[in-house]
Amino acid sequence: MGKVAVGAAVVCAAAVCAAAALVVRHRMKSSGKWSRAVAMLKEFEEKCGTPSSKLKQVADALTVEMHAGLASDGGSKLKMLISYVDNLPTGSCLERMIKVSREKNCDEKGMFYALDLGGTNFRVLRVHLGGKESRVVKQEFEEVSIPPQLMTGSSDELFDYIASALAKFVATESDSLHVSPGRQRELGFTFSFPIKQTSISSGTLMKWTKGFTVEDTVGEDVVAELTKAMERVGLDMRVAALVNDTVGTLAGGRYNNPDVVAAVILGTGTNAAYVERAHAIPKWHGLLPKSEEMVINMEWGNFQSSHFPLTEYDQELDAGTLNPGEQIFEKMISGMYLGEVVRRVLCKMAEEAAIFGDTVPPKLKTPFILRTPHMSAMHHDTSPDLKVVATNLKDILEISNTSLKLRKLIIELCDIVATRGARLSAAGIAGILKKLGRDTVKDGEKQRSVVALDGGLYEHYTKFRTCMENTLRELLGEEVFGNIAVEHSNDGSGIGAALLAASHSQYIEVEES
């Protein structure tokens, strides 16, 4: 072999060795980055841990805070608001949902409206009640989106928009579904924000949540604001009952099942309400209701405990919200925030472990771009190549060409976040049952307790729902759980508000005379 050929061979071999070294280094580098991503996921999972012992501490802490909130206003992070609802409909005024507080021989009959305002959409409903025998004969509803600018605008602008939509809906009444001649239309108003209730049909807004910042409504009576708006649009309608969505769900749930003792909303936001013994409410200074019971609106989204499995991602999320330091429980378990926690973890992995390449995808940096329905869709993906995960990454975050192992990692991340939220939700329910003394079986007594659940998160996120129910069984034990039921109260808050409007109708007295 000539010198030239030998030289060429040496150069060639050197080039091959160099290329091989580059490949090895690249693989080592990629392997190192992937190991970092896996380590980050493992660390996050450990910090999100919710063993039974920790959940029982959370449940106990909730019970303690419930007692404190009932003792005095400001005594707890839980507001434990008195709803002024001590009699709820069951189809007959002789058989109230809570023990009889007014002995009247009448059925809830007729047509009533409900307005359900609790997030970026609101619903208007028309419900035809047929009394004890026929129950809910017919219902119609319409959902309306609130333009983003109205969520941060003036009170008049927001309520005028709502009243106009309500007036348009009223105009669609059919001949077979309308109020009796000479009667004013009556409305149950479900208002799913913290209010200081002053009567069954009045309450002042304490603060906005869920992205609303209509400052001139704070401190005002929301029924008065709606009534003025209805007058401005020429709609003759009386607000007969003002309720929180959980109180409405409790009403709707107990209307169908007398064993319902509490209601929980798990949707964009979260809250709980339950029936309390009136003598167990030290801050109640009025006359004790004849029923000796009162529905309490917990506002449990603001619950806080040192036992919460908080992470750096939760703390960063909280710091960037409109209400830092508040609604911590809600930020860990509700639909508004679960997807955002997943996004923040993915963003940190993209920065520190380059899971999407050398640059962080620009869309991934956008807060709240990854919504919980997207997270749920990915979490439930069972296709062999995890096509749903790939499609969501591409359509929402503009991330293409992801590997199968990366998609699997993303599903694991969704599972960690959903599991933590579901198990904490179960701990909250266990805390309420403990406060009611329904977390034990006394002398073989079979005391059935039903919790009515509503909200898109509970209804549509199957893995979340299943995990929550299994965790409640784990916390209570088989014997106690045998007496507990969790039931979906579909559209409970809307129907419940209409039912409450019926049971507090101004025409009950007229019918009695």
Short mmCIF file of C-alpha atoms in Angstrom, two decimals:
data_model
loop_
_atom_site.label_atom_id
_atom_site.label_comp_id
_atom_site.label_asym_id
_atom_site.label_seq_id
_atom_site.Cartn_x
_atom_site.Cartn_y
_atom_site.Cartn_z
CA MET A 1 0.00 0.00 0.00
CA GLY A 2 1.41 3.37 -0.96
CA LYS A 3 2.05 6.18 1.50
CA VAL A 4 -0.85 8.21 0.11
CA ALA A 5 -3.27 5.31 0.54
CA VAL A 6 -2.03 4.67 4.07
CA GLY A 7 -2.41 8.34 4.94
CA ALA A 8 -5.89 8.41 3.50
CA ALA A 9 -6.82 5.34 5.50
CA VAL A 10 -5.46 6.89 8.70
CA VAL A 11 -7.34 10.12 8.08
CA CYS A 12 -10.50 8.16 7.30
CA ALA A 13 -10.17 6.07 10.44
CA ALA A 14 -9.58 9.19 12.50
CA ALA A 15 -12.69 10.78 11.05
CA VAL A 16 -14.75 7.70 11.83
CA CYS A 17 -13.43 7.67 15.40
CA ALA A 18 -14.21 11.36 15.80
CA ALA A 19 -17.73 10.89 14.46
CA ALA A 20 -18.26 7.92 16.74
CA ALA A 21 -17.02 9.95 19.68
CA LEU A 22 -19.46 12.71 18.81
CA VAL A 23 -22.32 10.21 18.65
CA VAL A 24 -21.31 8.73 22.00
CA ARG A 25 -20.99 12.18 23.56
CA HIS A 26 -24.40 13.17 22.13
CA ARG A 27 -25.97 10.00 23.45
CA MET A 28 -24.34 10.51 26.84
CA LYS A 29 -25.52 14.09 26.85
CA SER A 30 -29.05 13.08 25.83
CA SER A 31 -29.00 10.29 28.37
CA GLY A 32 -27.87 12.76 31.02
CA LYS A 33 -30.66 15.17 30.15
CA TRP A 34 -33.24 12.40 30.16
CA SER A 35 -31.95 11.19 33.52
CA ARG A 36 -32.35 14.74 34.79
CA ALA A 37 -35.97 14.85 33.54
CA VAL A 38 -36.75 11.53 35.21
CA ALA A 39 -35.11 12.72 38.43
CA MET A 40 -37.16 15.93 38.37
CA LEU A 41 -40.36 13.93 37.92
CA LYS A 42 -39.42 11.61 40.78
CA GLU A 43 -38.63 14.54 43.07
CA PHE A 44 -41.95 16.21 42.17
CA GLU A 45 -43.83 12.97 42.85
CA GLU A 46 -42.25 12.66 46.28
CA LYS A 47 -43.15 16.25 47.20
CA CYS A 48 -46.75 15.64 46.03
CA GLY A 49 -47.05 12.53 48.17
CA THR A 50 -50.36 12.03 49.96
CA PRO A 51 -50.07 8.96 52.21
CA SER A 52 -53.12 8.12 54.32
CA SER A 53 -51.44 9.49 57.45
CA LYS A 54 -50.97 12.92 55.86
CA LEU A 55 -54.52 12.96 54.46
CA LYS A 56 -55.95 12.15 57.89
CA GLN A 57 -54.01 15.11 59.28
CA VAL A 58 -55.52 17.31 56.54
CA ALA A 59 -59.02 16.03 57.37
CA ASP A 60 -58.48 16.67 61.09
CA ALA A 61 -57.16 20.17 60.36
CA LEU A 62 -60.25 20.93 58.26
CA THR A 63 -62.53 19.84 61.11
CA VAL A 64 -60.66 22.11 63.55
CA GLU A 65 -60.94 25.04 61.14
CA MET A 66 -64.67 24.35 60.69
CA HIS A 67 -65.20 24.69 64.45
CA ALA A 68 -63.15 27.92 64.50
CA GLY A 69 -65.04 29.42 61.56
CA LEU A 70 -68.40 28.64 63.18
CA ALA A 71 -67.27 30.25 66.44
CA SER A 72 -66.57 33.71 65.03
CA ASP A 73 -66.17 35.63 61.81
CA GLY A 74 -62.46 35.87 61.00
CA GLY A 75 -61.66 33.02 63.37
CA SER A 76 -60.52 30.77 60.55
CA LYS A 77 -59.39 30.75 56.95
CA LEU A 78 -62.69 28.94 56.39
CA LYS A 79 -65.38 31.60 56.32
CA MET A 80 -68.17 29.14 57.27
CA LEU A 81 -70.82 31.52 55.98
CA ILE A 82 -74.38 31.31 57.28
CA SER A 83 -76.61 30.83 54.23
CA TYR A 84 -79.94 31.73 55.87
CA VAL A 85 -81.28 28.57 54.26
CA ASP A 86 -82.95 26.53 56.99
CA ASN A 87 -85.77 25.13 54.88
CA LEU A 88 -85.25 23.64 51.47
CA PRO A 89 -87.74 22.11 49.05
CA THR A 90 -88.62 18.44 48.85
CA GLY A 91 -91.64 18.79 46.58
CA SER A 92 -93.98 19.66 49.42
CA CYS A 93 -93.88 22.40 52.03
CA LEU A 94 -94.95 19.78 54.59
CA GLU A 95 -91.81 17.77 53.91
CA ARG A 96 -88.95 20.23 53.85
CA MET A 97 -85.47 19.07 53.00
CA ILE A 98 -84.41 20.16 56.44
CA LYS A 99 -86.98 19.56 59.17
CA VAL A 100 -90.21 21.50 58.83
CA SER A 101 -89.66 25.14 59.65
CA ARG A 102 -92.96 26.45 58.29
CA GLU A 103 -96.02 24.23 58.46
CA LYS A 104 -97.78 25.02 55.23
CA ASN A 105 -99.92 22.81 53.14
CA CYS A 106 -98.51 23.51 49.71
CA ASP A 107 -96.44 21.99 46.96
CA GLU A 108 -93.67 23.74 45.02
CA LYS A 109 -95.45 24.22 41.72
CA GLY A 110 -95.18 26.55 38.77
CA MET A 111 -92.43 28.00 36.64
CA PHE A 112 -89.29 29.47 38.14
CA TYR A 113 -86.06 30.83 36.76
CA ALA A 114 -82.48 30.31 37.88
CA LEU A 115 -79.32 32.25 37.08
CA ASP A 116 -76.07 30.41 37.75
CA LEU A 117 -73.00 32.66 37.76
CA GLY A 118 -69.83 30.91 38.82
CA GLY A 119 -67.07 31.35 36.27
CA THR A 120 -66.31 32.49 32.75
CA ASN A 121 -69.76 31.26 31.65
CA PHE A 122 -73.16 31.68 33.24
CA ARG A 123 -76.36 29.74 32.71
CA VAL A 124 -79.98 30.80 32.70
CA LEU A 125 -82.59 28.14 33.41
CA ARG A 126 -86.35 27.84 33.24
CA VAL A 127 -87.80 25.10 35.44
CA HIS A 128 -91.39 23.85 35.56
CA LEU A 129 -92.16 22.26 38.92
CA GLY A 130 -95.12 19.93 39.25
CA GLY A 131 -95.17 19.57 43.04
CA LYS A 132 -94.46 16.50 45.12
CA GLU A 133 -95.88 14.02 42.63
CA SER A 134 -94.56 15.36 39.32
CA ARG A 135 -91.33 16.93 40.65
CA VAL A 136 -89.38 18.67 37.87
CA VAL A 137 -91.70 18.47 34.87
CA LYS A 138 -89.54 20.31 32.37
CA GLN A 139 -86.41 22.42 32.25
CA GLU A 140 -84.76 24.56 29.61
CA PHE A 141 -81.43 26.34 29.81
CA GLU A 142 -78.95 28.40 27.88
CA GLU A 143 -75.24 28.95 28.53
CA VAL A 144 -73.64 32.32 27.87
CA SER A 145 -69.93 33.22 27.78
CA ILE A 146 -68.75 36.35 29.57
CA PRO A 147 -66.43 38.52 27.44
CA PRO A 148 -63.02 38.79 29.20
CA GLN A 149 -63.19 42.58 29.38
CA LEU A 150 -66.35 42.40 31.49
CA MET A 151 -64.54 40.30 34.08
CA THR A 152 -62.34 43.29 34.88
CA GLY A 153 -64.73 46.13 33.98
CA SER A 154 -67.47 47.88 35.95
CA SER A 155 -70.32 46.37 37.95
CA ASP A 156 -73.00 47.99 35.76
CA GLU A 157 -71.42 46.62 32.58
CA LEU A 158 -71.23 43.07 33.97
CA PHE A 159 -74.74 42.94 35.40
CA ASP A 160 -76.30 44.72 32.39
CA TYR A 161 -74.81 42.03 30.16
CA ILE A 162 -76.20 39.29 32.41
CA ALA A 163 -79.64 40.93 32.66
CA SER A 164 -79.82 41.37 28.88
CA ALA A 165 -79.06 37.67 28.33
CA LEU A 166 -81.69 36.76 30.93
CA ALA A 167 -84.27 38.99 29.23
CA LYS A 168 -83.58 37.36 25.86
CA PHE A 169 -84.05 33.94 27.43
CA VAL A 170 -87.33 35.00 29.06
CA ALA A 171 -88.55 36.16 25.65
CA THR A 172 -88.34 32.55 24.42
CA GLU A 173 -91.07 31.35 26.81
CA SER A 174 -93.50 29.02 25.06
CA ASP A 175 -97.26 28.93 25.49
CA SER A 176 -96.91 25.75 27.53
CA LEU A 177 -94.23 27.12 29.85
CA HIS A 178 -94.94 30.54 31.30
CA VAL A 179 -95.90 32.19 34.59
CA SER A 180 -99.50 32.37 35.69
CA PRO A 181 -101.33 35.58 34.74
CA GLY A 182 -100.83 38.40 37.23
CA ARG A 183 -97.71 36.88 38.75
CA GLN A 184 -94.20 38.27 38.75
CA ARG A 185 -91.47 35.95 37.54
CA GLU A 186 -89.24 34.71 40.34
CA LEU A 187 -85.56 33.80 40.19
CA GLY A 188 -83.11 31.77 42.20
CA PHE A 189 -79.67 33.40 41.86
CA THR A 190 -76.70 31.08 42.23
CA PHE A 191 -73.68 33.32 42.84
CA SER A 192 -70.51 31.27 43.29
CA PHE A 193 -68.24 33.83 44.89
CA PRO A 194 -67.69 34.67 48.57
CA ILE A 195 -70.62 36.73 49.86
CA LYS A 196 -71.72 37.87 53.29
CA GLN A 197 -75.32 36.69 53.31
CA THR A 198 -77.71 39.05 55.12
CA SER A 199 -80.97 37.27 54.28
CA ILE A 200 -82.23 34.55 51.97
CA SER A 201 -82.39 37.12 49.16
CA SER A 202 -79.54 39.53 49.87
CA GLY A 203 -75.78 39.39 50.34
CA THR A 204 -72.72 41.58 49.87
CA LEU A 205 -69.74 40.49 47.81
CA MET A 206 -66.68 39.95 49.98
CA LYS A 207 -64.19 39.42 47.16
CA TRP A 208 -63.97 38.12 43.61
CA THR A 209 -62.19 34.88 42.68
CA LYS A 210 -61.67 32.88 39.44
CA GLY A 211 -60.13 35.77 37.52
CA PHE A 212 -62.85 38.39 38.19
CA THR A 213 -61.72 41.82 39.43
CA VAL A 214 -64.84 44.01 39.12
CA GLU A 215 -63.82 46.19 42.04
CA ASP A 216 -66.92 48.39 42.36
CA THR A 217 -69.07 45.31 43.11
CA VAL A 218 -67.06 44.41 46.23
CA GLY A 219 -69.02 45.42 49.33
CA GLU A 220 -72.27 45.76 47.36
CA ASP A 221 -75.43 43.66 47.54
CA VAL A 222 -75.26 41.48 44.42
CA VAL A 223 -79.04 41.01 44.39
CA ALA A 224 -79.51 44.78 44.34
CA GLU A 225 -76.95 45.03 41.50
CA LEU A 226 -78.80 42.41 39.45
CA THR A 227 -82.22 43.89 40.25
CA LYS A 228 -81.14 47.37 39.08
CA ALA A 229 -79.74 45.85 35.89
CA MET A 230 -82.99 43.96 35.23
CA GLU A 231 -84.91 47.20 35.71
CA ARG A 232 -82.61 48.96 33.24
CA VAL A 233 -83.35 46.35 30.57
CA GLY A 234 -87.08 46.32 31.35
CA LEU A 235 -87.27 42.83 32.87
CA ASP A 236 -89.85 42.42 35.64
CA MET A 237 -88.41 39.67 37.82
CA ARG A 238 -87.89 39.20 41.57
CA VAL A 239 -84.86 37.48 43.10
CA ALA A 240 -86.48 35.14 45.63
CA ALA A 241 -83.31 33.37 46.78
CA LEU A 242 -79.59 34.08 46.65
CA VAL A 243 -77.46 30.97 47.05
CA ASN A 244 -73.95 29.74 46.52
CA ASP A 245 -73.52 26.95 43.95
CA THR A 246 -72.82 24.44 46.70
CA VAL A 247 -75.96 25.43 48.59
CA GLY A 248 -77.91 25.07 45.33
CA THR A 249 -76.34 21.66 44.74
CA LEU A 250 -77.24 20.66 48.30
CA ALA A 251 -80.86 21.73 47.65
CA GLY A 252 -81.02 19.87 44.36
CA GLY A 253 -79.37 16.81 45.85
CA ARG A 254 -81.61 16.56 48.93
CA TYR A 255 -84.70 17.22 46.78
CA ASN A 256 -83.94 13.89 45.11
CA ASN A 257 -82.40 12.07 48.08
CA PRO A 258 -83.25 12.80 51.73
CA ASP A 259 -79.93 11.29 52.88
CA VAL A 260 -77.83 14.08 51.33
CA VAL A 261 -75.87 15.80 54.13
CA ALA A 262 -73.32 17.82 52.15
CA ALA A 263 -72.50 19.05 48.68
CA VAL A 264 -69.15 19.62 47.01
CA ILE A 265 -68.36 21.46 43.78
CA LEU A 266 -65.28 20.34 41.87
CA GLY A 267 -65.12 22.38 38.70
CA THR A 268 -63.25 25.51 37.64
CA GLY A 269 -63.27 26.36 41.32
CA THR A 270 -64.23 24.32 44.36
CA ASN A 271 -66.39 24.70 47.45
CA ALA A 272 -68.48 22.74 49.92
CA ALA A 273 -71.69 23.22 51.91
CA TYR A 274 -73.37 21.06 54.52
CA VAL A 275 -76.26 20.99 56.98
CA GLU A 276 -75.17 22.03 60.48
CA ARG A 277 -77.03 21.91 63.80
CA ALA A 278 -77.99 25.50 64.61
CA HIS A 279 -76.87 25.22 68.25
CA ALA A 280 -73.37 24.31 66.99
CA ILE A 281 -72.96 27.77 65.39
CA PRO A 282 -71.75 30.09 68.21
CA LYS A 283 -71.55 33.11 65.88
CA TRP A 284 -75.27 32.83 65.05
CA HIS A 285 -76.95 35.46 67.25
CA GLY A 286 -80.45 35.39 65.81
CA LEU A 287 -83.38 33.25 66.85
CA LEU A 288 -82.75 29.57 66.34
CA PRO A 289 -84.68 28.33 63.31
CA LYS A 290 -87.56 25.98 64.06
CA SER A 291 -85.80 23.33 62.02
CA GLU A 292 -82.84 23.63 64.42
CA GLU A 293 -80.57 23.34 61.41
CA MET A 294 -78.79 25.70 59.02
CA VAL A 295 -76.96 25.24 55.74
CA ILE A 296 -73.36 26.45 56.00
CA ASN A 297 -71.40 27.62 52.97
CA MET A 298 -67.84 26.69 53.90
CA GLU A 299 -65.88 28.52 51.19
CA TRP A 300 -63.42 25.67 51.59
CA GLY A 301 -61.24 26.81 48.67
CA ASN A 302 -59.48 29.09 51.16
CA PHE A 303 -58.58 26.24 53.51
CA GLN A 304 -54.89 26.11 54.41
CA SER A 305 -52.89 23.56 56.34
CA SER A 306 -49.24 22.95 57.15
CA HIS A 307 -49.88 19.37 56.07
CA PHE A 308 -50.47 20.32 52.42
CA PRO A 309 -47.93 18.72 50.04
CA LEU A 310 -46.95 22.03 48.44
CA THR A 311 -44.15 22.28 45.88
CA GLU A 312 -42.12 25.10 44.37
CA TYR A 313 -44.46 25.01 41.37
CA ASP A 314 -47.49 25.63 43.59
CA GLN A 315 -45.73 28.51 45.30
CA GLU A 316 -44.75 30.09 41.97
CA LEU A 317 -48.27 29.62 40.62
CA ASP A 318 -49.77 31.23 43.74
CA ALA A 319 -47.39 34.20 43.56
CA GLY A 320 -48.50 34.93 40.00
CA THR A 321 -52.25 34.94 40.71
CA LEU A 322 -54.55 37.86 41.49
CA ASN A 323 -54.94 36.59 45.08
CA PRO A 324 -51.54 35.37 46.32
CA GLY A 325 -51.67 33.60 49.66
CA GLU A 326 -55.38 32.86 49.34
CA GLN A 327 -57.48 29.96 48.00
CA ILE A 328 -54.54 27.58 48.46
CA PHE A 329 -56.74 24.47 48.68
CA GLU A 330 -58.53 25.52 45.50
CA LYS A 331 -55.21 26.03 43.72
CA MET A 332 -54.24 22.44 44.50
CA ILE A 333 -57.47 20.63 43.61
CA SER A 334 -59.63 22.65 41.19
CA GLY A 335 -59.93 22.58 37.44
CA MET A 336 -58.65 26.11 36.97
CA TYR A 337 -55.19 25.20 38.23
CA LEU A 338 -54.36 21.51 37.66
CA GLY A 339 -53.35 21.99 34.03
CA GLU A 340 -51.29 25.04 34.96
CA VAL A 341 -49.28 23.01 37.50
CA VAL A 342 -48.52 20.47 34.76
CA ARG A 343 -47.42 23.27 32.40
CA ARG A 344 -45.07 24.75 35.00
CA VAL A 345 -43.38 21.41 35.63
CA LEU A 346 -42.98 20.80 31.88
CA CYS A 347 -41.53 24.29 31.44
CA LYS A 348 -38.92 23.68 34.15
CA MET A 349 -38.06 20.32 32.57
CA ALA A 350 -37.69 22.02 29.19
CA GLU A 351 -35.32 24.56 30.74
CA GLU A 352 -33.22 22.19 32.84
CA ALA A 353 -33.46 18.88 30.98
CA ALA A 354 -34.15 20.03 27.40
CA ILE A 355 -37.00 17.55 27.01
CA PHE A 356 -38.28 19.42 23.94
CA GLY A 357 -34.89 20.24 22.44
CA ASP A 358 -32.31 22.94 22.96
CA THR A 359 -34.85 25.76 23.18
CA VAL A 360 -37.96 26.04 25.32
CA PRO A 361 -41.08 26.06 23.10
CA PRO A 362 -42.46 29.65 23.25
CA LYS A 363 -46.07 28.54 23.80
CA LEU A 364 -45.05 26.51 26.82
CA LYS A 365 -44.12 29.76 28.57
CA THR A 366 -47.70 31.06 28.35
CA PRO A 367 -49.51 30.82 31.71
CA PHE A 368 -52.73 28.80 31.74
CA ILE A 369 -52.40 27.79 28.06
CA LEU A 370 -52.59 24.13 29.10
CA ARG A 371 -56.06 23.75 30.56
CA THR A 372 -57.26 20.89 32.73
CA PRO A 373 -59.47 19.41 29.94
CA HIS A 374 -56.27 19.09 27.84
CA MET A 375 -54.53 17.46 30.80
CA SER A 376 -57.44 15.05 31.26
CA ALA A 377 -57.44 14.09 27.58
CA MET A 378 -53.72 13.26 27.73
CA HIS A 379 -54.07 11.43 31.06
CA HIS A 380 -56.79 9.18 29.64
CA ASP A 381 -54.89 8.37 26.42
CA THR A 382 -54.68 4.58 26.00
CA SER A 383 -53.66 4.44 22.32
CA PRO A 384 -50.47 2.39 21.64
CA ASP A 385 -48.52 5.42 20.40
CA LEU A 386 -50.22 7.90 22.76
CA LYS A 387 -51.57 9.85 19.82
CA VAL A 388 -53.83 12.04 21.97
CA VAL A 389 -50.80 13.27 23.92
CA ALA A 390 -48.94 14.04 20.68
CA THR A 391 -51.95 15.85 19.22
CA ASN A 392 -52.46 18.02 22.30
CA LEU A 393 -48.77 18.93 22.44
CA LYS A 394 -48.85 19.91 18.78
CA ASP A 395 -52.17 21.76 18.74
CA ILE A 396 -51.83 23.63 22.04
CA LEU A 397 -48.09 24.04 22.57
CA GLU A 398 -46.90 23.73 18.96
CA ILE A 399 -44.52 20.93 19.97
CA SER A 400 -43.98 18.26 17.31
CA ASN A 401 -41.93 15.06 16.97
CA THR A 402 -42.04 13.93 20.58
CA SER A 403 -40.78 10.48 21.49
CA LEU A 404 -43.02 7.80 22.97
CA LYS A 405 -41.05 7.76 26.23
CA LEU A 406 -41.54 11.53 26.58
CA ARG A 407 -45.28 11.14 26.05
CA LYS A 408 -45.30 8.45 28.75
CA LEU A 409 -43.48 10.83 31.09
CA ILE A 410 -46.13 13.50 30.45
CA ILE A 411 -48.91 11.05 31.32
CA GLU A 412 -47.05 10.20 34.55
CA LEU A 413 -46.89 13.91 35.35
CA CYS A 414 -50.63 14.33 34.74
CA ASP A 415 -51.27 11.37 37.02
CA ILE A 416 -49.19 12.84 39.85
CA VAL A 417 -51.01 16.19 39.73
CA ALA A 418 -54.49 14.64 39.37
CA THR A 419 -53.86 12.08 42.10
CA ARG A 420 -52.73 14.71 44.59
CA GLY A 421 -55.79 16.85 43.85
CA ALA A 422 -58.22 13.92 44.03
CA ARG A 423 -56.80 12.59 47.31
CA LEU A 424 -56.84 16.02 48.94
CA SER A 425 -60.46 16.44 47.82
CA ALA A 426 -61.30 13.15 49.52
CA ALA A 427 -59.57 14.34 52.69
CA GLY A 428 -61.77 17.43 52.63
CA ILE A 429 -64.94 15.33 52.36
CA ALA A 430 -63.69 13.08 55.18
CA GLY A 431 -63.19 16.19 57.32
CA ILE A 432 -66.80 17.28 56.79
CA LEU A 433 -68.11 13.80 57.63
CA LYS A 434 -66.00 13.84 60.79
CA LYS A 435 -67.49 17.20 61.83
CA LEU A 436 -70.96 15.69 61.37
CA GLY A 437 -70.02 12.61 63.38
CA ARG A 438 -70.55 10.39 60.36
CA ASP A 439 -67.00 9.06 60.09
CA THR A 440 -67.67 6.19 62.48
CA VAL A 441 -70.24 3.43 62.93
CA LYS A 442 -71.90 3.63 66.33
CA ASP A 443 -73.07 0.34 67.85
CA GLY A 444 -73.74 -1.15 64.44
CA GLU A 445 -76.00 1.79 63.53
CA LYS A 446 -76.64 2.12 59.80
CA GLN A 447 -76.75 5.87 59.25
CA ARG A 448 -76.58 6.51 55.52
CA SER A 449 -74.82 9.70 54.40
CA VAL A 450 -74.82 10.97 50.84
CA VAL A 451 -72.51 13.68 49.48
CA ALA A 452 -73.79 15.39 46.34
CA LEU A 453 -71.01 16.22 43.85
CA ASP A 454 -71.19 18.54 40.87
CA GLY A 455 -68.76 20.36 38.59
CA GLY A 456 -66.99 19.66 35.33
CA LEU A 457 -63.81 18.33 36.95
CA TYR A 458 -65.72 15.67 38.87
CA GLU A 459 -68.06 14.89 36.00
CA HIS A 460 -65.58 14.67 33.11
CA TYR A 461 -62.18 13.75 34.62
CA THR A 462 -62.80 10.04 35.20
CA LYS A 463 -59.42 9.18 36.72
CA PHE A 464 -59.73 12.11 39.15
CA ARG A 465 -63.24 11.03 40.19
CA THR A 466 -62.28 7.36 40.62
CA CYS A 467 -59.19 8.22 42.64
CA MET A 468 -61.17 10.57 44.90
CA GLU A 469 -63.82 7.96 45.65
CA ASN A 470 -61.24 5.21 46.26
CA THR A 471 -59.32 7.51 48.60
CA LEU A 472 -62.47 8.30 50.60
CA ARG A 473 -62.96 4.53 51.05
CA GLU A 474 -59.31 4.25 52.15
CA LEU A 475 -59.66 7.02 54.74
CA LEU A 476 -63.00 5.93 56.20
CA GLY A 477 -62.53 2.18 56.08
CA GLU A 478 -64.81 -0.40 54.52
CA GLU A 479 -67.38 -0.51 57.34
CA VAL A 480 -67.98 3.25 57.45
CA PHE A 481 -67.72 3.65 53.68
CA GLY A 482 -70.50 1.11 53.33
CA ASN A 483 -72.85 3.77 54.73
CA ILE A 484 -71.43 6.57 52.56
CA ALA A 485 -72.38 7.40 48.98
CA VAL A 486 -71.03 9.99 46.59
CA GLU A 487 -73.63 10.92 44.00
CA HIS A 488 -73.37 13.12 40.95
CA SER A 489 -75.93 15.91 41.23
CA ASN A 490 -76.05 16.89 37.58
CA ASP A 491 -76.82 20.62 37.21
CA GLY A 492 -77.63 20.59 40.92
CA SER A 493 -76.76 24.23 41.52
CA GLY A 494 -79.09 25.52 38.80
CA ILE A 495 -82.04 23.28 39.62
CA GLY A 496 -81.43 23.87 43.32
CA ALA A 497 -81.64 27.64 42.89
CA ALA A 498 -84.99 27.31 41.08
CA LEU A 499 -86.25 25.02 43.85
CA LEU A 500 -85.21 27.54 46.48
CA ALA A 501 -86.96 30.31 44.56
CA ALA A 502 -90.10 28.15 44.70
CA SER A 503 -89.84 27.41 48.41
CA HIS A 504 -89.34 31.12 49.15
CA SER A 505 -91.92 32.40 46.67
CA GLN A 506 -93.82 35.54 47.61
CA TYR A 507 -97.00 33.74 46.54
CA ILE A 508 -96.87 30.97 49.16
CA GLU A 509 -98.70 33.22 51.64
CA VAL A 510 -101.30 34.09 48.99
CA GLU A 511 -101.95 30.40 48.33
CA GLU A 512 -102.31 29.73 52.04
CA SER A 513 -105.03 32.34 52.60
#
